[in-house]
mmCIF file of C-alpha atoms and ligand atoms in Angstrom:
data_model
loop_
_atom_site.group_PDB
_atom_site.id
_atom_site.type_symbol
_atom_site.label_atom_id
_atom_site.label_comp_id
_atom_site.label_asym_id
_atom_site.label_seq_id
_atom_site.Cartn_x
_atom_site.Cartn_y
_atom_site.Cartn_z
ATOM 1 C CA MET A 1 268.350 49.444 -20.091
ATOM 2 C CA ALA A 2 270.909 51.003 -22.043
ATOM 3 C CA ASP A 3 267.742 51.154 -24.926
ATOM 4 C CA GLN A 4 265.528 53.050 -22.347
ATOM 5 C CA TYR A 5 268.634 55.616 -21.526
ATOM 6 C CA LEU A 6 268.458 55.927 -25.542
ATOM 7 C CA GLY A 7 264.933 56.792 -25.369
ATOM 8 C CA LEU A 8 265.635 60.025 -23.383
ATOM 9 C CA LEU A 9 267.351 61.443 -26.661
ATOM 10 C CA GLU A 10 263.898 60.509 -28.490
ATOM 11 C CA ASP A 11 262.215 62.150 -26.305
ATOM 12 C CA LEU A 12 264.445 65.437 -26.319
ATOM 13 C CA GLY A 13 263.735 65.047 -30.220
ATOM 14 C CA LEU A 14 266.960 63.736 -31.147
ATOM 15 C CA PRO A 15 268.166 60.835 -32.976
ATOM 16 C CA LYS A 16 267.809 57.439 -30.750
ATOM 17 C CA GLY A 17 270.314 55.533 -32.413
ATOM 18 C CA LYS A 18 270.791 51.814 -31.395
ATOM 19 C CA ALA A 19 272.353 50.522 -28.072
ATOM 20 C CA GLU A 20 275.200 48.558 -29.602
ATOM 21 C CA LEU A 21 278.796 48.108 -28.384
ATOM 22 C CA PRO A 22 281.648 50.115 -29.783
ATOM 23 C CA PRO A 23 284.570 48.649 -31.289
ATOM 24 C CA PRO A 24 286.812 46.924 -28.565
ATOM 25 C CA PRO A 25 290.267 47.996 -27.918
ATOM 26 C CA THR A 26 293.025 45.901 -28.133
ATOM 27 C CA LEU A 27 295.152 45.552 -24.551
ATOM 28 C CA PRO A 28 298.437 44.351 -23.920
ATOM 29 C CA LYS A 29 298.725 41.132 -21.795
ATOM 30 C CA PRO A 30 299.562 41.802 -18.022
ATOM 31 C CA LYS A 31 303.370 40.934 -17.497
ATOM 32 C CA ASP A 32 302.633 38.644 -14.416
ATOM 33 C CA ALA A 33 300.348 36.906 -16.886
ATOM 34 C CA PRO A 34 300.558 33.140 -17.137
ATOM 35 C CA SER A 35 301.460 31.442 -20.249
ATOM 36 C CA GLN A 36 299.255 28.889 -20.101
ATOM 37 C CA PRO A 37 295.308 29.845 -20.676
ATOM 38 C CA TYR A 38 293.527 31.001 -17.437
ATOM 39 C CA LEU A 39 290.303 31.815 -16.358
ATOM 40 C CA ALA A 40 289.382 35.206 -14.937
ATOM 41 C CA ILE A 41 286.685 34.408 -12.165
ATOM 42 C CA LEU A 42 284.918 37.502 -10.180
ATOM 43 C CA PRO A 43 282.995 36.495 -7.134
ATOM 44 C CA GLY A 44 282.027 39.738 -5.925
ATOM 45 C CA ALA A 45 279.253 41.913 -6.611
ATOM 46 C CA ALA A 46 279.778 45.305 -5.108
ATOM 47 C CA TYR A 47 275.668 46.296 -5.403
ATOM 48 C CA GLY A 48 275.197 43.289 -1.886
ATOM 49 C CA PRO A 49 275.770 39.911 -1.208
ATOM 50 C CA ALA A 50 271.966 38.994 -2.756
ATOM 51 C CA LYS A 51 273.866 38.683 -5.801
ATOM 52 C CA ARG A 52 276.590 36.331 -4.717
ATOM 53 C CA TRP A 53 276.774 32.774 -5.401
ATOM 54 C CA ASP A 54 278.258 30.583 -2.529
ATOM 55 C CA SER A 55 282.223 30.331 -2.838
ATOM 56 C CA ALA A 56 281.897 26.445 -2.477
ATOM 57 C CA SER A 57 280.153 26.564 -5.731
ATOM 58 C CA PHE A 58 282.824 28.675 -7.422
ATOM 59 C CA ALA A 59 285.364 26.273 -6.315
ATOM 60 C CA SER A 60 283.742 23.212 -7.710
ATOM 61 C CA VAL A 61 283.225 25.252 -11.209
ATOM 62 C CA ILE A 62 286.665 26.240 -11.009
ATOM 63 C CA ARG A 63 288.048 22.569 -10.007
ATOM 64 C CA ASP A 64 286.325 20.893 -12.813
ATOM 65 C CA LEU A 65 287.526 23.481 -15.533
ATOM 66 C CA GLN A 66 291.244 23.572 -14.096
ATOM 67 C CA LYS A 67 290.886 18.854 -15.105
ATOM 68 C CA SER A 68 288.836 19.490 -18.151
ATOM 69 C CA HIS A 69 290.296 22.339 -19.572
ATOM 70 C CA SER A 70 293.670 23.055 -17.564
ATOM 71 C CA LEU A 71 292.537 26.768 -17.228
ATOM 72 C CA GLN A 72 294.776 28.435 -14.321
ATOM 73 C CA PRO A 73 292.359 30.330 -12.015
ATOM 74 C CA ILE A 74 292.889 33.840 -11.505
ATOM 75 C CA LEU A 75 291.091 35.482 -8.674
ATOM 76 C CA LEU A 76 290.047 39.097 -9.448
ATOM 77 C CA GLY A 77 288.106 41.911 -8.136
ATOM 78 C CA GLY A 78 288.068 45.300 -6.286
ATOM 79 C CA LEU A 79 289.246 45.874 -2.972
ATOM 80 C CA GLY A 80 285.512 45.355 -1.541
ATOM 81 C CA ASP A 81 285.760 42.048 -3.110
ATOM 82 C CA VAL A 82 288.592 40.731 -0.960
ATOM 83 C CA GLU A 83 287.162 38.724 1.627
ATOM 84 C CA THR A 84 284.675 37.302 -1.243
ATOM 85 C CA CYS A 85 287.711 36.113 -3.105
ATOM 86 C CA GLN A 86 289.248 34.699 -0.098
ATOM 87 C CA ALA A 87 286.271 32.547 0.643
ATOM 88 C CA VAL A 88 286.647 31.009 -2.549
ATOM 89 C CA ALA A 89 290.361 30.517 -2.265
ATOM 90 C CA GLN A 90 289.826 29.015 1.200
ATOM 91 C CA SER A 91 286.628 26.668 -0.013
ATOM 92 C CA LEU A 92 289.080 25.594 -3.495
ATOM 93 C CA GLY A 93 292.023 24.451 -1.028
ATOM 94 C CA SER A 94 294.643 24.696 -2.960
ATOM 95 C CA PRO A 95 297.225 27.220 -4.523
ATOM 96 C CA VAL A 96 295.475 30.253 -6.102
ATOM 97 C CA THR A 97 296.393 33.751 -7.697
ATOM 98 C CA ASP A 98 294.030 36.182 -5.827
ATOM 99 C CA LEU A 99 294.809 40.109 -7.412
ATOM 100 C CA SER A 100 291.616 41.058 -5.940
ATOM 101 C CA GLY A 101 291.993 44.406 -4.637
ATOM 102 C CA LYS A 102 295.777 44.819 -6.114
ATOM 103 C CA THR A 103 294.540 46.021 -9.485
ATOM 104 C CA THR A 104 292.965 49.596 -10.822
ATOM 105 C CA THR A 105 290.191 49.167 -13.064
ATOM 106 C CA LEU A 106 292.578 49.383 -16.587
ATOM 107 C CA GLU A 107 295.029 46.855 -15.054
ATOM 108 C CA LEU A 108 291.447 44.591 -14.242
ATOM 109 C CA ALA A 109 290.661 45.095 -18.129
ATOM 110 C CA HIS A 110 293.794 43.869 -18.763
ATOM 111 C CA TRP A 111 293.576 40.392 -17.348
ATOM 112 C CA LEU A 112 290.024 40.345 -18.827
ATOM 113 C CA ALA A 113 291.089 40.655 -22.058
ATOM 114 C CA HIS A 114 293.035 37.657 -22.208
ATOM 115 C CA ALA A 115 291.951 35.384 -20.270
ATOM 116 C CA ARG A 116 290.249 32.137 -21.917
ATOM 117 C CA LEU A 117 287.109 32.389 -20.190
ATOM 118 C CA ILE A 118 285.640 35.007 -17.907
ATOM 119 C CA LEU A 119 283.098 33.930 -14.895
ATOM 120 C CA CYS A 120 281.425 36.862 -12.906
ATOM 121 C CA HIS A 121 278.077 38.016 -11.544
ATOM 122 C CA ASP A 122 275.968 40.582 -13.016
ATOM 123 C CA SER A 123 278.479 43.134 -12.371
ATOM 124 C CA GLY A 124 280.686 45.865 -13.859
ATOM 125 C CA PRO A 125 283.211 43.268 -14.594
ATOM 126 C CA MET A 126 280.412 41.640 -16.702
ATOM 127 C CA HIS A 127 280.015 44.749 -18.794
ATOM 128 C CA LEU A 128 283.225 44.884 -19.626
ATOM 129 C CA ALA A 129 284.057 41.313 -20.731
ATOM 130 C CA ALA A 130 280.977 42.269 -23.432
ATOM 131 C CA PHE A 131 282.707 45.242 -24.337
ATOM 132 C CA LEU A 132 285.867 43.573 -24.751
ATOM 133 C CA ARG A 133 283.790 40.614 -26.825
ATOM 134 C CA LYS A 134 285.144 38.104 -24.469
ATOM 135 C CA PRO A 135 283.695 34.489 -23.465
ATOM 136 C CA ALA A 136 282.338 35.207 -20.105
ATOM 137 C CA VAL A 137 279.363 33.548 -17.831
ATOM 138 C CA ALA A 138 277.955 35.674 -15.924
ATOM 139 C CA ILE A 139 275.159 34.466 -12.934
ATOM 140 C CA PHE A 140 272.115 36.323 -12.248
ATOM 141 C CA GLY A 141 269.995 36.117 -9.082
ATOM 142 C CA SER A 142 267.830 39.096 -7.898
ATOM 143 C CA THR A 143 268.451 41.102 -11.024
ATOM 144 C CA GLU A 144 266.762 40.895 -14.631
ATOM 145 C CA PRO A 145 268.972 39.905 -17.412
ATOM 146 C CA ALA A 146 266.241 41.461 -19.774
ATOM 147 C CA TRP A 147 266.863 44.584 -18.099
ATOM 148 C CA THR A 148 270.568 44.981 -17.197
ATOM 149 C CA GLY A 149 272.332 41.995 -19.186
ATOM 150 C CA PRO A 150 275.260 42.301 -21.231
ATOM 151 C CA LEU A 151 274.955 43.856 -24.684
ATOM 152 C CA GLY A 152 276.523 41.670 -27.793
ATOM 153 C CA SER A 153 276.822 37.567 -27.795
ATOM 154 C CA SER A 154 280.229 36.987 -25.741
ATOM 155 C CA VAL A 155 278.570 36.565 -22.466
ATOM 156 C CA SER A 156 276.159 33.434 -21.719
ATOM 157 C CA VAL A 157 273.750 34.802 -18.503
ATOM 158 C CA VAL A 158 272.970 31.770 -16.273
ATOM 159 C CA ARG A 159 270.166 32.129 -13.528
ATOM 160 C CA HIS A 160 267.709 29.945 -11.291
ATOM 161 C CA LYS A 161 264.587 31.460 -11.897
ATOM 162 C CA VAL A 162 262.472 31.583 -8.653
ATOM 163 C CA SER A 163 259.166 33.266 -8.058
ATOM 164 C CA CYS A 164 260.464 36.315 -5.643
ATOM 165 C CA SER A 165 262.658 37.336 -8.867
ATOM 166 C CA PRO A 166 263.699 39.536 -10.117
ATOM 167 C CA CYS A 167 263.619 41.628 -6.746
ATOM 168 C CA PHE A 168 266.574 44.274 -6.488
ATOM 169 C CA LEU A 169 267.146 43.577 -2.980
ATOM 170 C CA LYS A 170 270.823 44.125 -2.472
ATOM 171 C CA THR A 171 270.437 41.322 0.405
ATOM 172 C CA CYS A 172 267.920 38.276 0.398
ATOM 173 C CA PRO A 173 264.939 38.676 3.042
ATOM 174 C CA ILE A 174 264.471 34.570 2.597
ATOM 175 C CA ASP A 175 266.929 32.052 2.044
ATOM 176 C CA ARG A 176 268.778 33.330 -1.175
ATOM 177 C CA ARG A 177 267.049 30.390 -3.584
ATOM 178 C CA CYS A 178 268.254 32.441 -6.222
ATOM 179 C CA MET A 179 271.462 31.716 -5.825
ATOM 180 C CA THR A 180 271.335 28.400 -4.084
ATOM 181 C CA ARG A 181 269.221 26.392 -6.434
ATOM 182 C CA LEU A 182 271.949 27.491 -9.047
ATOM 183 C CA THR A 183 274.023 24.611 -8.953
ATOM 184 C CA PRO A 184 278.090 24.433 -9.965
ATOM 185 C CA GLU A 185 276.847 21.642 -12.695
ATOM 186 C CA GLU A 186 274.508 23.824 -14.425
ATOM 187 C CA VAL A 187 277.380 26.845 -14.028
ATOM 188 C CA LEU A 188 279.782 23.942 -15.502
ATOM 189 C CA THR A 189 277.831 23.559 -18.318
ATOM 190 C CA ALA A 190 277.634 26.914 -19.622
ATOM 191 C CA CYS A 191 281.225 27.589 -18.881
ATOM 192 C CA VAL A 192 282.296 24.549 -20.956
ATOM 193 C CA GLN A 193 279.298 25.683 -24.101
ATOM 194 C CA ARG A 194 281.053 28.899 -23.967
ATOM 195 C CA LEU A 195 284.230 27.617 -24.123
ATOM 196 C CA ASN A 196 283.402 25.354 -26.975
ATOM 197 C CA GLN A 197 281.638 27.955 -28.846
ATOM 198 C CA LYS A 198 284.165 29.822 -31.875
HETATM 199 S S1 SF4 B 1 264.165 37.664 -2.761
HETATM 200 FE FE1 SF4 B 1 264.350 36.061 -4.149
HETATM 201 S S2 SF4 B 1 265.030 37.028 -6.024
HETATM 202 FE FE2 SF4 B 1 265.141 38.096 -4.119
HETATM 203 S S3 SF4 B 1 267.465 37.818 -3.446
HETATM 204 FE FE3 SF4 B 1 266.096 36.020 -2.117
HETATM 205 S S4 SF4 B 1 265.999 34.342 -3.038
HETATM 206 FE FE4 SF4 B 1 266.671 35.870 -4.252
#
């Protein structure tokens, strides 16, 4: 899509340029950030519920990464993600820091910049993670990574391709199979691979 926008320049007779990320900024660590490595989880997706993976599945991956890599989970998101984050916290069933609705966009960027790993959907924070060159795993369902996927190479995309995807719908008219058929094991594998990459 970035390429498509650059194509508009070409249509105007200007040099098209290349769709690439600018150098990442150096951002300070949030003062409340834990000293141990943490997992930033952004289970919301402002676009609509069709893009959101289940809270129990997020909780399963979080629990496994706590056990295998001692990553402290931190839930993040905007005001519209508070309910979604609460559902993940509830599914987790153990105390978790939930900063949804409590950070500005810049503060969110600070939290992402110091996370060991970011787990999110196809969303604004996914592109922020890519811009910051942070290791991240982004879940796709109703949208198309070839069109709106992250630039750079720090973000892994996971999806369970179904015949109706991409539909680009905000709410699924059938059974959310693009989301429900993506298993916690598949997402966990992508997370561990990303953690093992330099
Ligand atoms: S129609 Fe298919 S691709 Fe679209 S949200 Fe539903 S299951 Fe996913």
